[in-house]
């Protein structure tokens, strides 16, 4: 039975009011310093949490750091735990289309009403800490810090059985690091965010190791730099945590490309798990799955109890990771990937070779001006026949003309087209991919914002 007209009108009015309020709150949060402009410290977020009664200590956390693969690993962990019947909160960043994506419950972005309720609980205490910080000559809390506070408040209010929390940047001083996670995950460490984390994998590992807590189990991917792995081992020894490493303690034992993804067999910490389907592309996603499974084993059984194979199969088969080598259109095939640093681009290139066969592949690249653009393009060059360089919607996006000059030196000018606007660049790339009747493909990459913009242009907004 349909609601009476008056009831329907009230529901519509309430929904409109929620959308209006949500826009106001989002604008208020966005007015704060962005994620790439911060003063490293957890003092401000810790003060807010204390004033709130430390809600982040009311649920256990699996804490995920590393350079690349954090979001996919977090989503795989979430999916497997959810298949076990647990109510799972997930905090990841950055988002593709809406900041609500960062705070997920049961695999879906948090409902606007719950987000607003958590924000209303948090904001009075944020304002107290803001005033105190400014009086002491410090900054206001950042966009990211406020969202962390909202996430932890929302998870506590539900409550969730467990939260899977991805760091924003680094580890020790990241705003998420006001938890004592019984399980931490460190994906492979490479160089990124040099101005905050350092110029070498060792320096970066020293920062990321800060999420490993006393008596915890730490799960590490294969670390390309042996000295970085030693840093993690030293931290675990120092705080009395157990650390396990991919390849030595768990890993991928078999892998074959399959339609829409890959077929895997994994060696876990407590058992072997054969014939698993993962609907994500690339060897790096198989490694993310291995880390995720080890983390789940560590969480639910102290790394000593095997997982139910049927439950694990269902959890992996249900995984999604939007913006990660994702097909968003066919004829021509358009892929988007959020790779935004050299290590991410290298993994992307290997996955393309592994999982796709294009007669011709044309890139659409827009990247942030503070990234290692030259190294990113050098890593991408062998995978592309031609490249169209442009800008995305971020004010941090590198100017197309500047990006074109760099690309010309690497690809050769005859393989580079400069287009000022992304929609036109996408159209141009599609034309180049189909030129001469060749069934080519288009790859849009270089930034999370680039992936999000292309998804939006092609009508894909689900996450």
Short mmCIF file of C-alpha atoms in Angstrom, two decimals:
data_model
loop_
_atom_site.label_atom_id
_atom_site.label_comp_id
_atom_site.label_asym_id
_atom_site.label_seq_id
_atom_site.Cartn_x
_atom_site.Cartn_y
_atom_site.Cartn_z
CA UNK A 1 0.00 0.00 0.00
CA UNK A 2 1.36 3.42 -0.94
CA UNK A 3 1.65 6.04 1.80
CA UNK A 4 -1.12 8.61 2.01
CA UNK A 5 -0.40 11.83 0.10
CA UNK A 6 0.33 13.76 3.28
CA UNK A 7 2.72 11.06 4.51
CA UNK A 8 4.47 10.95 1.15
CA UNK A 9 4.86 14.71 1.17
CA UNK A 10 6.33 14.61 4.66
CA UNK A 11 8.80 11.90 3.63
CA UNK A 12 9.84 13.92 0.60
CA UNK A 13 10.26 17.06 2.69
CA UNK A 14 12.33 15.17 5.26
CA UNK A 15 14.55 13.70 2.55
CA UNK A 16 15.04 17.16 1.06
CA UNK A 17 15.97 18.56 4.46
CA UNK A 18 18.50 15.75 5.01
CA UNK A 19 20.12 16.44 1.62
CA UNK A 20 20.28 20.16 2.35
CA UNK A 21 21.81 19.60 5.78
CA UNK A 22 24.28 17.09 4.37
CA UNK A 23 25.48 19.65 1.79
CA UNK A 24 25.95 22.23 4.54
CA UNK A 25 27.94 19.82 6.70
CA UNK A 26 30.07 18.65 3.78
CA UNK A 27 30.86 22.25 2.87
CA UNK A 28 31.83 22.97 6.47
CA UNK A 29 34.16 19.98 6.58
CA UNK A 30 35.62 20.80 3.16
CA UNK A 31 36.43 24.33 4.34
CA UNK A 32 39.08 22.87 6.62
CA UNK A 33 42.67 22.12 5.63
CA UNK A 34 42.77 19.25 3.10
CA UNK A 35 44.49 15.91 3.57
CA UNK A 36 47.69 17.00 1.85
CA UNK A 37 48.04 20.11 4.04
CA UNK A 38 48.52 19.13 7.66
CA UNK A 39 50.70 19.42 10.75
CA UNK A 40 51.62 15.85 11.73
CA UNK A 41 50.23 15.10 15.20
CA UNK A 42 47.59 12.94 16.85
CA UNK A 43 47.22 15.35 19.78
CA UNK A 44 44.13 17.08 18.36
CA UNK A 45 42.22 13.91 17.41
CA UNK A 46 43.20 12.29 20.72
CA UNK A 47 41.80 15.29 22.60
CA UNK A 48 38.48 15.05 20.73
CA UNK A 49 38.26 11.32 21.37
CA UNK A 50 38.93 11.82 25.07
CA UNK A 51 36.18 14.45 25.32
CA UNK A 52 33.82 12.01 23.59
CA UNK A 53 34.68 9.23 26.03
CA UNK A 54 37.05 7.39 23.66
CA UNK A 55 34.41 5.73 21.44
CA UNK A 56 37.16 4.18 19.32
CA UNK A 57 37.96 1.82 22.20
CA UNK A 58 34.48 0.26 22.20
CA UNK A 59 35.15 -1.96 19.15
CA UNK A 60 38.19 -3.89 17.88
CA UNK A 61 40.08 -2.60 14.84
CA UNK A 62 42.06 -4.11 12.01
CA UNK A 63 44.38 -1.26 11.06
CA UNK A 64 45.79 -1.08 7.51
CA UNK A 65 48.76 0.96 6.30
CA UNK A 66 51.29 0.76 3.44
CA UNK A 67 51.89 2.67 0.21
CA UNK A 68 49.52 1.00 -2.25
CA UNK A 69 46.75 -1.57 -1.98
CA UNK A 70 45.37 -0.34 1.34
CA UNK A 71 41.81 0.28 0.19
CA UNK A 72 41.50 -2.98 -1.76
CA UNK A 73 42.96 -4.95 1.15
CA UNK A 74 40.56 -3.28 3.57
CA UNK A 75 37.59 -4.05 1.32
CA UNK A 76 38.62 -7.72 1.01
CA UNK A 77 38.94 -8.02 4.81
CA UNK A 78 35.54 -6.36 5.20
CA UNK A 79 33.87 -8.70 2.72
CA UNK A 80 35.20 -11.88 4.35
CA UNK A 81 34.31 -10.73 7.88
CA UNK A 82 30.86 -9.72 6.69
CA UNK A 83 30.32 -13.16 5.17
CA UNK A 84 31.06 -14.56 8.64
CA UNK A 85 28.05 -12.68 9.96
CA UNK A 86 29.89 -9.82 11.64
CA UNK A 87 28.71 -6.21 11.46
CA UNK A 88 31.74 -4.52 9.93
CA UNK A 89 32.59 -0.84 9.79
CA UNK A 90 35.10 0.31 7.20
CA UNK A 91 36.99 3.61 7.04
CA UNK A 92 38.95 4.24 3.86
CA UNK A 93 40.27 7.23 1.94
CA UNK A 94 40.19 9.08 -0.33
CA UNK A 95 36.69 8.77 -1.72
CA UNK A 96 35.62 8.68 -5.34
CA UNK A 97 32.33 10.59 -5.36
CA UNK A 98 31.08 11.33 -1.84
CA UNK A 99 32.74 11.63 1.54
CA UNK A 100 30.07 9.25 2.87
CA UNK A 101 31.94 6.47 1.03
CA UNK A 102 34.76 6.75 3.55
CA UNK A 103 32.55 5.50 6.36
CA UNK A 104 30.90 2.23 5.39
CA UNK A 105 28.80 -0.25 7.33
CA UNK A 106 27.94 -3.66 5.95
CA UNK A 107 29.76 -2.87 2.73
CA UNK A 108 27.70 0.25 1.95
CA UNK A 109 28.37 3.95 2.54
CA UNK A 110 26.93 5.15 5.83
CA UNK A 111 23.39 6.52 5.62
CA UNK A 112 23.25 10.33 5.54
CA UNK A 113 21.11 10.44 8.70
CA UNK A 114 23.65 8.39 10.66
CA UNK A 115 26.53 10.49 9.32
CA UNK A 116 24.77 13.68 10.39
CA UNK A 117 23.96 12.29 13.83
CA UNK A 118 27.61 11.34 14.38
CA UNK A 119 28.75 14.74 13.13
CA UNK A 120 26.38 16.48 15.55
CA UNK A 121 27.82 14.40 18.40
CA UNK A 122 31.39 15.24 17.42
CA UNK A 123 31.39 18.86 16.29
CA UNK A 124 30.99 20.56 19.72
CA UNK A 125 34.15 18.81 20.90
CA UNK A 126 35.97 19.56 17.65
CA UNK A 127 35.22 23.24 18.23
CA UNK A 128 36.60 23.03 21.79
CA UNK A 129 39.83 21.47 20.52
CA UNK A 130 40.01 23.97 17.64
CA UNK A 131 39.80 26.88 20.08
CA UNK A 132 42.43 25.34 22.35
CA UNK A 133 44.79 24.65 19.42
CA UNK A 134 44.46 28.16 17.97
CA UNK A 135 45.06 29.70 21.42
CA UNK A 136 48.32 27.74 21.57
CA UNK A 137 49.35 28.87 18.08
CA UNK A 138 48.31 25.65 16.38
CA UNK A 139 45.98 24.83 13.47
CA UNK A 140 42.32 23.97 13.32
CA UNK A 141 41.56 20.29 12.93
CA UNK A 142 41.80 19.15 9.34
CA UNK A 143 39.17 17.74 7.02
CA UNK A 144 40.60 14.26 7.57
CA UNK A 145 40.75 14.52 11.37
CA UNK A 146 37.10 15.51 11.57
CA UNK A 147 36.06 12.60 9.34
CA UNK A 148 38.03 10.17 11.52
CA UNK A 149 36.20 11.46 14.60
CA UNK A 150 32.84 11.12 12.83
CA UNK A 151 33.68 7.57 11.71
CA UNK A 152 34.70 6.39 15.16
CA UNK A 153 31.61 7.97 16.72
CA UNK A 154 29.35 6.34 14.12
CA UNK A 155 30.95 2.91 14.57
CA UNK A 156 30.57 3.12 18.34
CA UNK A 157 26.96 4.24 18.12
CA UNK A 158 25.83 1.35 15.89
CA UNK A 159 27.80 -0.52 17.36
CA UNK A 160 29.97 -2.50 14.93
CA UNK A 161 31.56 -5.82 15.79
CA UNK A 162 34.84 -4.76 14.18
CA UNK A 163 36.14 -1.83 12.15
CA UNK A 164 38.61 -2.11 9.28
CA UNK A 165 40.47 1.20 9.28
CA UNK A 166 42.81 2.45 6.57
CA UNK A 167 45.32 5.12 7.54
CA UNK A 168 45.23 8.38 5.64
CA UNK A 169 48.98 8.93 5.50
CA UNK A 170 51.84 7.28 7.32
CA UNK A 171 51.02 5.61 10.61
CA UNK A 172 52.37 6.92 13.90
CA UNK A 173 50.89 10.41 13.61
CA UNK A 174 48.00 9.54 11.32
CA UNK A 175 44.68 10.63 12.82
CA UNK A 176 43.35 7.06 12.72
CA UNK A 177 46.12 5.95 15.09
CA UNK A 178 44.23 6.56 18.33
CA UNK A 179 43.26 2.89 18.44
CA UNK A 180 45.05 -0.12 19.87
CA UNK A 181 44.38 -2.53 17.04
CA UNK A 182 44.85 -6.23 17.82
CA UNK A 183 45.67 -6.78 14.14
CA UNK A 184 47.61 -4.46 11.86
CA UNK A 185 48.36 -4.85 8.16
CA UNK A 186 51.28 -3.27 6.29
CA UNK A 187 51.02 -3.48 2.52
CA UNK A 188 54.24 -3.10 0.47
CA UNK A 189 56.06 0.14 1.28
CA UNK A 190 57.41 2.39 -1.45
CA UNK A 191 58.16 6.10 -1.75
CA UNK A 192 55.20 8.51 -1.73
CA UNK A 193 54.32 11.71 0.16
CA UNK A 194 58.03 12.51 0.47
CA UNK A 195 57.40 15.89 2.14
CA UNK A 196 55.73 14.17 5.10
CA UNK A 197 57.09 10.63 5.23
CA UNK A 198 60.68 10.82 3.98
CA UNK A 199 62.68 10.01 0.87
CA UNK A 200 63.47 6.33 1.44
CA UNK A 201 61.45 3.17 2.17
CA UNK A 202 63.22 2.89 5.52
CA UNK A 203 62.15 6.35 6.64
CA UNK A 204 58.61 5.66 5.51
CA UNK A 205 58.58 2.25 7.22
CA UNK A 206 59.60 3.89 10.50
CA UNK A 207 56.47 6.04 10.31
CA UNK A 208 54.11 3.30 9.15
CA UNK A 209 55.37 0.84 11.78
CA UNK A 210 53.70 3.03 14.41
CA UNK A 211 50.37 1.24 13.95
CA UNK A 212 51.87 -2.01 15.29
CA UNK A 213 50.75 -2.15 18.92
CA UNK A 214 51.77 -4.24 21.96
CA UNK A 215 50.62 -7.87 21.87
CA UNK A 216 49.12 -7.41 18.40
CA UNK A 217 49.57 -9.56 15.30
CA UNK A 218 51.08 -7.64 12.40
CA UNK A 219 50.61 -8.90 8.84
CA UNK A 220 53.12 -7.61 6.29
CA UNK A 221 53.14 -7.92 2.55
CA UNK A 222 56.38 -8.64 0.70
CA UNK A 223 58.51 -5.56 1.32
CA UNK A 224 60.56 -4.57 -1.75
CA UNK A 225 63.19 -3.03 0.53
CA UNK A 226 64.75 -5.52 2.96
CA UNK A 227 65.74 -2.75 5.37
CA UNK A 228 62.13 -1.56 5.50
CA UNK A 229 61.09 -5.08 6.49
CA UNK A 230 63.71 -4.98 9.25
CA UNK A 231 62.16 -1.76 10.56
CA UNK A 232 58.79 -3.51 10.87
CA UNK A 233 60.39 -6.51 12.56
CA UNK A 234 62.24 -4.27 15.01
CA UNK A 235 59.01 -2.43 15.89
CA UNK A 236 57.18 -5.70 16.50
CA UNK A 237 59.99 -6.95 18.72
CA UNK A 238 60.09 -3.66 20.62
CA UNK A 239 56.38 -3.71 21.50
CA UNK A 240 55.99 -7.45 21.95
CA UNK A 241 53.90 -8.02 18.83
CA UNK A 242 54.00 -11.01 16.51
CA UNK A 243 54.74 -10.20 12.88
CA UNK A 244 54.17 -12.47 9.88
CA UNK A 245 55.42 -11.84 6.36
CA UNK A 246 53.98 -12.76 2.99
CA UNK A 247 56.03 -15.46 1.27
CA UNK A 248 57.65 -16.64 4.50
CA UNK A 249 54.46 -17.24 6.53
CA UNK A 250 51.57 -17.04 4.05
CA UNK A 251 51.00 -16.20 0.42
CA UNK A 252 49.67 -17.00 -3.02
CA UNK A 253 50.40 -20.61 -4.05
CA UNK A 254 48.59 -20.66 -7.39
CA UNK A 255 47.01 -18.06 -9.62
CA UNK A 256 45.29 -18.13 -13.00
CA UNK A 257 43.55 -15.40 -14.95
CA UNK A 258 39.79 -15.97 -15.08
CA UNK A 259 36.87 -14.18 -16.70
CA UNK A 260 36.30 -10.99 -14.71
CA UNK A 261 39.14 -11.64 -12.29
CA UNK A 262 41.37 -14.51 -11.21
CA UNK A 263 41.35 -17.97 -9.64
CA UNK A 264 43.60 -18.35 -6.58
CA UNK A 265 44.93 -20.79 -4.08
CA UNK A 266 46.27 -19.26 -0.88
CA UNK A 267 48.43 -20.48 1.96
CA UNK A 268 47.09 -18.90 5.11
CA UNK A 269 48.51 -18.77 8.61
CA UNK A 270 46.32 -21.66 9.77
CA UNK A 271 45.41 -23.58 6.60
CA UNK A 272 45.60 -23.79 2.82
CA UNK A 273 42.64 -22.47 0.82
CA UNK A 274 42.29 -23.77 -2.76
CA UNK A 275 40.11 -22.69 -5.69
CA UNK A 276 39.16 -19.17 -4.66
CA UNK A 277 37.66 -16.73 -7.15
CA UNK A 278 38.58 -13.06 -6.78
CA UNK A 279 36.79 -10.62 -9.13
CA UNK A 280 39.75 -8.20 -9.23
CA UNK A 281 42.57 -8.05 -11.77
CA UNK A 282 46.32 -8.33 -11.31
CA UNK A 283 48.89 -10.20 -9.26
CA UNK A 284 48.94 -7.31 -6.79
CA UNK A 285 45.27 -7.96 -5.98
CA UNK A 286 46.07 -11.63 -5.35
CA UNK A 287 48.70 -10.48 -2.88
CA UNK A 288 46.18 -8.11 -1.29
CA UNK A 289 43.84 -11.08 -0.89
CA UNK A 290 46.58 -13.12 0.78
CA UNK A 291 47.22 -10.32 3.28
CA UNK A 292 43.51 -9.92 3.90
CA UNK A 293 43.01 -13.63 4.58
CA UNK A 294 45.96 -13.68 6.98
CA UNK A 295 44.53 -10.64 8.77
CA UNK A 296 41.13 -12.30 9.13
CA UNK A 297 42.78 -15.47 10.47
CA UNK A 298 44.72 -13.34 12.97
CA UNK A 299 41.56 -11.54 14.07
CA UNK A 300 39.08 -14.40 14.45
CA UNK A 301 41.36 -17.15 15.70
CA UNK A 302 44.71 -15.74 16.68
CA UNK A 303 46.14 -17.08 13.40
CA UNK A 304 45.60 -20.64 14.63
CA UNK A 305 42.10 -21.58 13.45
CA UNK A 306 41.36 -22.28 9.78
CA UNK A 307 38.62 -20.29 8.11
CA UNK A 308 35.57 -22.06 6.74
CA UNK A 309 36.39 -22.57 3.06
CA UNK A 310 32.85 -21.98 1.79
CA UNK A 311 32.55 -18.77 3.79
CA UNK A 312 35.93 -17.58 2.50
CA UNK A 313 34.98 -18.39 -1.08
CA UNK A 314 31.75 -16.42 -0.77
CA UNK A 315 33.50 -13.48 0.89
CA UNK A 316 36.17 -13.21 -1.81
CA UNK A 317 33.71 -13.66 -4.66
CA UNK A 318 31.67 -10.70 -3.36
CA UNK A 319 34.60 -8.26 -3.25
CA UNK A 320 34.50 -5.02 -5.20
CA UNK A 321 37.14 -2.30 -5.43
CA UNK A 322 35.81 0.60 -7.51
CA UNK A 323 38.37 2.60 -9.42
CA UNK A 324 40.94 -0.18 -9.32
CA UNK A 325 41.45 -1.48 -12.87
CA UNK A 326 37.69 -1.23 -13.29
CA UNK A 327 35.86 -1.56 -16.60
CA UNK A 328 33.39 1.33 -16.79
CA UNK A 329 32.42 1.12 -20.48
CA UNK A 330 32.70 -1.17 -23.48
CA UNK A 331 32.97 -0.31 -27.21
CA UNK A 332 35.61 0.84 -26.73
CA UNK A 333 36.56 -0.68 -23.41
CA UNK A 334 37.35 2.06 -20.90
CA UNK A 335 39.30 1.15 -17.78
CA UNK A 336 39.90 3.42 -14.81
CA UNK A 337 42.62 2.96 -12.24
CA UNK A 338 43.44 5.18 -9.28
CA UNK A 339 47.21 4.58 -9.39
CA UNK A 340 48.90 7.83 -8.38
CA UNK A 341 52.54 7.01 -7.65
CA UNK A 342 55.28 5.04 -9.43
CA UNK A 343 54.77 1.82 -7.45
CA UNK A 344 51.05 1.90 -8.17
CA UNK A 345 51.65 2.51 -11.87
CA UNK A 346 54.10 -0.41 -12.04
CA UNK A 347 51.51 -2.73 -10.50
CA UNK A 348 48.92 -1.40 -12.94
CA UNK A 349 51.19 -2.01 -15.93
CA UNK A 350 51.87 -5.60 -14.86
CA UNK A 351 48.15 -6.21 -14.32
CA UNK A 352 47.32 -4.88 -17.78
CA UNK A 353 49.82 -7.27 -19.37
CA UNK A 354 48.54 -10.10 -17.23
CA UNK A 355 44.78 -9.69 -17.57
CA UNK A 356 43.96 -7.78 -20.78
CA UNK A 357 44.74 -8.11 -24.46
CA UNK A 358 44.26 -4.93 -26.45
CA UNK A 359 45.31 -4.50 -30.06
CA UNK A 360 45.78 -0.85 -29.15
CA UNK A 361 45.64 0.87 -25.75
CA UNK A 362 45.39 4.64 -25.37
CA UNK A 363 45.99 6.32 -22.03
CA UNK A 364 44.20 9.30 -20.54
CA UNK A 365 46.49 10.70 -17.86
CA UNK A 366 45.88 13.51 -15.40
CA UNK A 367 48.06 13.69 -12.31
CA UNK A 368 48.72 15.95 -9.35
CA UNK A 369 51.62 18.36 -9.71
CA UNK A 370 53.18 17.24 -6.40
CA UNK A 371 53.59 13.63 -7.59
CA UNK A 372 56.55 11.91 -9.24
CA UNK A 373 54.99 12.41 -12.67
CA UNK A 374 58.11 11.66 -14.68
CA UNK A 375 58.66 8.29 -13.01
CA UNK A 376 54.94 7.50 -13.28
CA UNK A 377 54.94 8.15 -17.03
CA UNK A 378 58.15 6.18 -17.51
CA UNK A 379 56.54 3.20 -15.79
CA UNK A 380 53.37 3.53 -17.87
CA UNK A 381 54.98 4.08 -21.27
CA UNK A 382 55.54 0.41 -22.25
CA UNK A 383 51.84 -0.34 -21.75
CA UNK A 384 50.44 2.41 -23.99
CA UNK A 385 50.44 2.94 -27.72
CA UNK A 386 49.44 6.58 -27.34
CA UNK A 387 48.64 8.91 -24.46
CA UNK A 388 46.28 11.85 -24.11
CA UNK A 389 47.32 14.12 -21.25
CA UNK A 390 44.85 16.43 -19.59
CA UNK A 391 43.75 17.79 -16.19
CA UNK A 392 41.25 16.46 -13.67
CA UNK A 393 38.86 18.45 -11.49
CA UNK A 394 41.33 19.01 -8.64
CA UNK A 395 43.04 22.41 -8.30
CA UNK A 396 46.21 20.42 -7.62
CA UNK A 397 46.13 18.88 -11.10
CA UNK A 398 49.21 19.51 -13.22
CA UNK A 399 48.67 21.81 -16.23
CA UNK A 400 48.14 19.77 -19.42
CA UNK A 401 50.83 21.70 -21.29
CA UNK A 402 53.40 20.93 -18.59
CA UNK A 403 52.36 17.29 -18.39
CA UNK A 404 52.52 17.10 -22.19
CA UNK A 405 56.13 18.32 -22.25
CA UNK A 406 57.15 15.62 -19.78
CA UNK A 407 55.20 12.96 -21.68
CA UNK A 408 56.73 14.06 -24.99
CA UNK A 409 60.23 13.42 -23.67
CA UNK A 410 59.24 9.91 -22.59
CA UNK A 411 56.77 8.72 -25.26
CA UNK A 412 57.96 10.84 -28.17
CA UNK A 413 55.84 13.76 -29.31
CA UNK A 414 54.14 11.70 -32.04
CA UNK A 415 52.50 9.52 -29.35
CA UNK A 416 51.28 12.39 -27.15
CA UNK A 417 48.15 14.50 -27.48
CA UNK A 418 47.45 17.40 -25.13
CA UNK A 419 43.79 18.19 -24.42
CA UNK A 420 42.86 20.81 -21.85
CA UNK A 421 39.58 19.34 -20.60
CA UNK A 422 39.01 15.78 -19.39
CA UNK A 423 35.70 15.14 -21.22
CA UNK A 424 37.30 16.14 -24.52
CA UNK A 425 40.40 14.10 -23.68
CA UNK A 426 38.27 11.01 -23.07
CA UNK A 427 36.50 11.48 -26.40
CA UNK A 428 39.82 11.97 -28.17
CA UNK A 429 41.28 8.83 -26.61
CA UNK A 430 38.22 6.77 -27.60
CA UNK A 431 38.62 8.02 -31.16
CA UNK A 432 42.30 7.08 -31.21
CA UNK A 433 41.52 3.65 -29.76
CA UNK A 434 39.02 2.92 -32.56
CA UNK A 435 41.09 4.53 -35.32
CA UNK A 436 41.39 2.39 -38.40
CA UNK A 437 38.72 -0.02 -37.21
CA UNK A 438 40.99 -1.41 -34.51
CA UNK A 439 39.15 -2.61 -31.40
CA UNK A 440 41.27 -0.75 -28.90
CA UNK A 441 40.88 0.26 -25.29
CA UNK A 442 41.24 3.35 -23.15
CA UNK A 443 42.92 3.52 -19.74
CA UNK A 444 42.29 6.55 -17.51
CA UNK A 445 44.75 6.87 -14.64
CA UNK A 446 47.21 9.07 -12.74
CA UNK A 447 45.08 10.01 -9.73
CA UNK A 448 42.13 8.92 -7.64
CA UNK A 449 40.43 12.12 -8.83
CA UNK A 450 41.03 11.17 -12.46
CA UNK A 451 39.43 7.77 -11.90
CA UNK A 452 36.48 9.40 -10.12
CA UNK A 453 35.99 12.04 -12.80
CA UNK A 454 35.94 9.46 -15.61
CA UNK A 455 33.55 7.21 -13.68
CA UNK A 456 31.23 10.18 -13.24
CA UNK A 457 31.46 11.21 -16.89
CA UNK A 458 30.47 7.70 -17.94
CA UNK A 459 27.56 7.54 -15.51
CA UNK A 460 29.13 5.20 -12.95
CA UNK A 461 28.72 6.41 -9.37
CA UNK A 462 28.07 3.22 -7.39
CA UNK A 463 30.73 2.14 -4.92
#
